[in-house]
Amino acid sequence: MKAQGYFGGTFDPIHNGHLSVAQQLVDKLALENLWFLPAGSPWQRTPQASAQHRLAMVKLALSNYPSFKVDEREIHRQGFTYTIDTLKEIRAEQGNSVPLWFVIGADSFLNLTTWHDWQQLLHYTHLAVACRPNYSVTEDKLSAPLRSLLIKHYDKDPQSVAEPAGKLSIINIEESAISATAVRQCVQQHKDIQSVVPNAVYQYIHQHHLYQ
Ligand code: ATP
């Protein structure tokens, strides 16, 4: 049974760094599909662009990639978005045997212990941590709870995982230094963003005067 991947984020806006992570993770985890999960109202931050704009940009960015899909559930959910709620729903829909991989960047992993019910996440999914410049996830740099999590759940060969959930892998990828924060700052400062977002997203940002 081929694994399904899920990539959560604010995507404010989606950028080439996300796409680079996504492409590499599809290969490294041997995923059938990678579902992008744009957050509706993330409880830890307030996005600058509306949920509808962020969703529209995700759809535009993914249109040329057959194995990338959009899961809109968090956009339509009332109240704050908690990843654990989403994962419970997905597991119930997908059944108990399919391997699920939730993909996060190294910065999100370092922040994991602030997530709602974070200790429960690995009951529902595996966790794949994509490397990101300036965020070290080596064992000696982690806080005690994350180090224990890594030691207990670490798997070095994620392609071969047949279990549905419970593994944690750090995935070495060709790193990208792009961030949505930098994209928003560039737009505000009238700097060119054509090399860091897909062309359709570039057009959309300008058409709708986002991030000014
Ligand atoms: P912001 O700068 O607004 O915080 P971001 O660029 O981190 O945004 P998000 O939408 O918050 O983008 O990220 C969604 C997920 O993608 C997170 O798990 C984040 O760690 C990961 N991610 C984003 N950009 C990269 C990147 N360049 N390399 C690795 N992971 C990334």
Coordinates of C-alpha atoms and ligand atoms in Angstrom, one line a residue:
M1 CA 0.0 0.0 0.0
K2 CA 1.6 3.3 -1.1
A3 CA 2.0 6.0 1.5
Q4 CA 0.1 9.3 1.4
G5 CA 1.8 12.6 2.4
Y6 CA 0.3 15.7 4.0
F7 CA 2.0 19.1 4.0
G8 CA 0.4 21.6 6.4
G9 CA 1.2 25.3 6.3
T10 CA 0.0 28.9 6.3
F11 CA 1.2 29.3 2.7
D12 CA 1.1 33.1 3.0
P13 CA 2.0 32.8 0.1
I14 CA 3.1 29.4 -1.2
H15 CA 6.6 29.7 -2.6
N16 CA 9.3 27.7 -4.5
G17 CA 10.8 26.5 -1.2
H18 CA 7.6 24.7 -0.5
L19 CA 7.5 23.1 -4.0
S20 CA 11.2 22.1 -3.7
V21 CA 10.5 20.4 -0.3
A22 CA 7.4 18.7 -1.7
Q23 CA 9.1 17.3 -4.8
Q24 CA 12.0 15.9 -2.9
L25 CA 9.7 14.4 -0.2
V26 CA 7.5 12.7 -2.7
D27 CA 10.6 10.9 -4.0
K28 CA 12.3 10.2 -0.6
L29 CA 9.2 8.9 1.0
A30 CA 7.9 7.1 -2.1
L31 CA 4.5 8.9 -1.7
E32 CA 1.5 8.2 -4.0
N33 CA 0.2 11.8 -3.4
L34 CA 1.2 14.8 -1.4
W35 CA -1.7 16.7 -0.1
F36 CA -1.2 20.4 0.7
L37 CA -3.2 21.5 3.7
P38 CA -3.5 25.3 3.9
A39 CA -4.5 26.4 7.4
G40 CA -7.7 28.3 7.9
S41 CA -7.0 30.2 11.1
P42 CA -3.7 29.1 12.5
W43 CA -3.9 29.6 16.3
Q44 CA -0.3 30.7 16.6
R45 CA -0.3 33.5 14.1
T46 CA -2.5 35.7 11.9
P47 CA -1.9 35.4 8.2
Q48 CA -1.7 38.5 6.1
A49 CA -3.7 37.2 3.2
S50 CA -7.2 35.8 3.6
A51 CA -7.8 32.0 3.6
Q52 CA -9.4 32.3 0.2
H53 CA -6.4 34.1 -1.4
R54 CA -4.0 31.6 0.2
L55 CA -6.0 28.7 -1.1
A56 CA -6.3 30.2 -4.6
M57 CA -2.5 30.6 -4.7
V58 CA -1.9 27.0 -3.5
K59 CA -4.2 25.8 -6.3
L60 CA -2.4 27.8 -8.9
A61 CA 1.0 26.7 -7.8
L62 CA 0.1 23.0 -7.8
S63 CA -1.8 22.8 -11.1
N64 CA 1.2 21.4 -13.0
Y65 CA 2.1 18.6 -10.6
P66 CA -0.1 15.5 -10.9
S67 CA 1.0 14.0 -7.5
F68 CA 0.3 17.2 -5.6
K69 CA -3.3 17.7 -4.3
V70 CA -5.0 20.3 -2.2
D71 CA -7.0 19.3 0.9
E72 CA -9.2 22.3 1.7
R73 CA -10.7 21.0 5.0
E74 CA -8.8 23.4 7.3
I75 CA -9.8 26.4 5.2
H76 CA -13.5 25.6 5.7
R77 CA -13.3 24.7 9.4
Q78 CA -14.7 27.2 11.9
G79 CA -12.4 28.3 14.7
F80 CA -8.7 27.8 15.1
T81 CA -6.8 25.2 13.1
Y82 CA -5.2 22.4 15.1
T83 CA -3.2 19.8 13.1
I84 CA -4.2 17.0 15.5
D85 CA -7.9 17.4 14.6
T86 CA -7.1 17.2 10.9
L87 CA -5.0 14.1 11.4
K88 CA -7.7 12.4 13.3
E89 CA -10.2 13.1 10.5
I90 CA -7.8 11.9 7.8
R91 CA -6.9 8.7 9.7
A92 CA -10.6 7.9 10.1
E93 CA -11.2 8.5 6.4
Q94 CA -8.1 6.6 5.1
G95 CA -8.5 3.6 7.4
N96 CA -6.0 2.1 9.8
S97 CA -3.5 0.5 7.5
V98 CA -2.3 3.1 5.0
P99 CA 1.0 4.8 5.9
L100 CA 0.5 8.5 6.4
W101 CA 3.4 11.0 6.5
F102 CA 3.0 14.5 7.8
V103 CA 5.7 16.7 6.4
I104 CA 7.1 19.7 8.3
G105 CA 10.2 21.9 7.9
A106 CA 13.0 21.9 10.5
D107 CA 11.8 25.2 12.0
S108 CA 8.3 23.7 12.6
F109 CA 9.8 20.6 14.2
L110 CA 11.8 22.7 16.6
N111 CA 8.5 24.3 17.6
L112 CA 6.6 21.1 17.8
T113 CA 6.2 21.0 21.6
T114 CA 4.0 24.1 21.4
W115 CA 1.5 22.4 19.2
H116 CA -1.9 21.3 20.6
D117 CA -1.7 17.7 21.8
W118 CA 1.7 17.2 20.1
Q119 CA 2.4 13.9 21.9
Q120 CA -0.6 12.4 20.1
L121 CA 0.5 13.3 16.6
L122 CA 2.5 10.0 16.0
H123 CA -0.5 7.9 16.9
Y124 CA -2.1 9.0 13.7
T125 CA 0.8 9.7 11.3
H126 CA 4.6 9.4 10.7
L127 CA 6.5 12.7 10.8
A128 CA 9.0 13.7 8.1
V129 CA 11.2 16.6 9.0
A130 CA 12.7 18.5 5.9
C131 CA 16.0 20.2 6.5
R132 CA 16.0 24.0 6.3
P133 CA 18.9 26.4 6.4
N134 CA 19.7 27.8 9.9
Y135 CA 17.6 25.2 11.8
S136 CA 19.6 22.4 13.1
V137 CA 17.8 19.2 14.1
T138 CA 20.8 17.1 15.2
E139 CA 20.2 15.3 18.4
D140 CA 22.6 17.5 20.5
K141 CA 20.7 20.7 19.4
L142 CA 17.2 19.5 20.4
S143 CA 15.3 20.2 23.6
A144 CA 14.9 17.2 25.9
P145 CA 11.3 16.3 24.9
L146 CA 12.2 16.4 21.2
R147 CA 15.4 14.4 21.7
S148 CA 13.4 11.7 23.5
L149 CA 10.8 11.7 20.7
L150 CA 13.5 11.4 18.1
I151 CA 15.3 8.6 20.0
K152 CA 12.1 6.6 20.5
H153 CA 10.6 7.0 17.0
Y154 CA 13.5 7.5 14.7
D155 CA 13.5 5.6 11.4
K156 CA 16.4 6.0 8.9
D157 CA 14.7 4.3 6.0
P158 CA 11.4 5.9 5.5
Q159 CA 10.8 4.5 2.0
S160 CA 10.5 1.0 3.5
V161 CA 8.1 1.9 6.3
A162 CA 5.0 -0.3 6.1
E163 CA 3.4 0.7 9.5
P164 CA 0.6 3.2 9.3
A165 CA 2.1 5.7 11.9
G166 CA 4.6 6.2 14.6
K167 CA 7.9 6.9 12.9
L168 CA 10.0 10.1 12.8
S169 CA 12.5 10.7 10.0
I170 CA 14.8 13.6 9.3
I171 CA 15.0 14.0 5.6
N172 CA 18.2 15.4 4.1
I173 CA 17.2 17.4 1.1
E174 CA 18.8 20.1 -1.1
E175 CA 17.9 23.0 1.1
S176 CA 16.1 26.1 0.1
A177 CA 16.5 29.4 1.9
I178 CA 13.1 30.9 0.6
S179 CA 10.5 31.8 3.2
A180 CA 7.1 33.4 3.0
T181 CA 8.2 36.1 5.4
A182 CA 10.9 37.2 2.9
V183 CA 8.5 37.0 0.0
R184 CA 6.0 39.3 1.8
Q185 CA 8.9 41.7 2.8
C186 CA 10.1 41.9 -0.9
V187 CA 6.6 42.7 -2.2
Q188 CA 6.3 45.5 0.4
Q189 CA 9.7 46.9 -0.5
H190 CA 8.9 46.6 -4.3
K191 CA 11.6 44.0 -4.8
D192 CA 11.2 41.4 -7.5
I193 CA 9.8 38.0 -6.4
Q194 CA 9.7 36.3 -9.7
S195 CA 12.5 33.9 -8.9
V196 CA 11.0 32.7 -5.6
V197 CA 7.3 32.0 -6.4
P198 CA 5.7 30.2 -9.3
N199 CA 4.7 32.5 -12.1
A200 CA 0.9 32.1 -11.6
V201 CA 1.4 33.1 -7.9
Y202 CA 3.4 36.1 -8.9
Q203 CA 0.6 37.3 -11.2
Y204 CA -2.0 36.6 -8.6
I205 CA -0.2 38.6 -5.9
H206 CA 0.1 41.6 -8.2
Q207 CA -3.5 41.3 -9.5
H208 CA -4.9 41.3 -6.0
H209 CA -2.4 43.8 -4.5
L210 CA -1.5 41.4 -1.8
Y211 CA 1.2 42.0 0.9
Q212 CA 1.6 45.8 0.1
Ligands
ATP1 P1 6.7 32.2 7.2 O1 8.0 32.8 6.7 O2 5.5 33.1 7.0 O3 6.8 31.6 8.6 P2 7.2 29.7 5.7 O4 8.0 30.1 4.5 O5 7.9 29.0 6.9 O6 6.4 31.0 6.2 P3 4.8 28.1 6.0 O7 3.6 28.1 5.2 O8 4.7 28.6 7.4 O9 6.0 28.8 5.2 O10 5.4 26.6 6.0 C1 4.7 25.4 5.8 C2 5.7 24.3 6.1 O11 6.7 24.3 5.2 C3 6.3 24.4 7.5 O12 6.5 23.1 8.1 C4 7.7 25.0 7.2 O13 8.7 24.6 8.1 C5 8.0 24.4 5.8 N1 8.8 25.2 5.0 C6 8.6 26.4 4.4 N2 9.6 26.8 3.7 C7 10.6 25.9 3.8 C8 11.9 25.8 3.3 N3 12.4 26.7 2.5 N4 12.6 24.6 3.6 C9 12.0 23.7 4.4 N5 10.8 23.7 4.9 C10 10.1 24.8 4.6

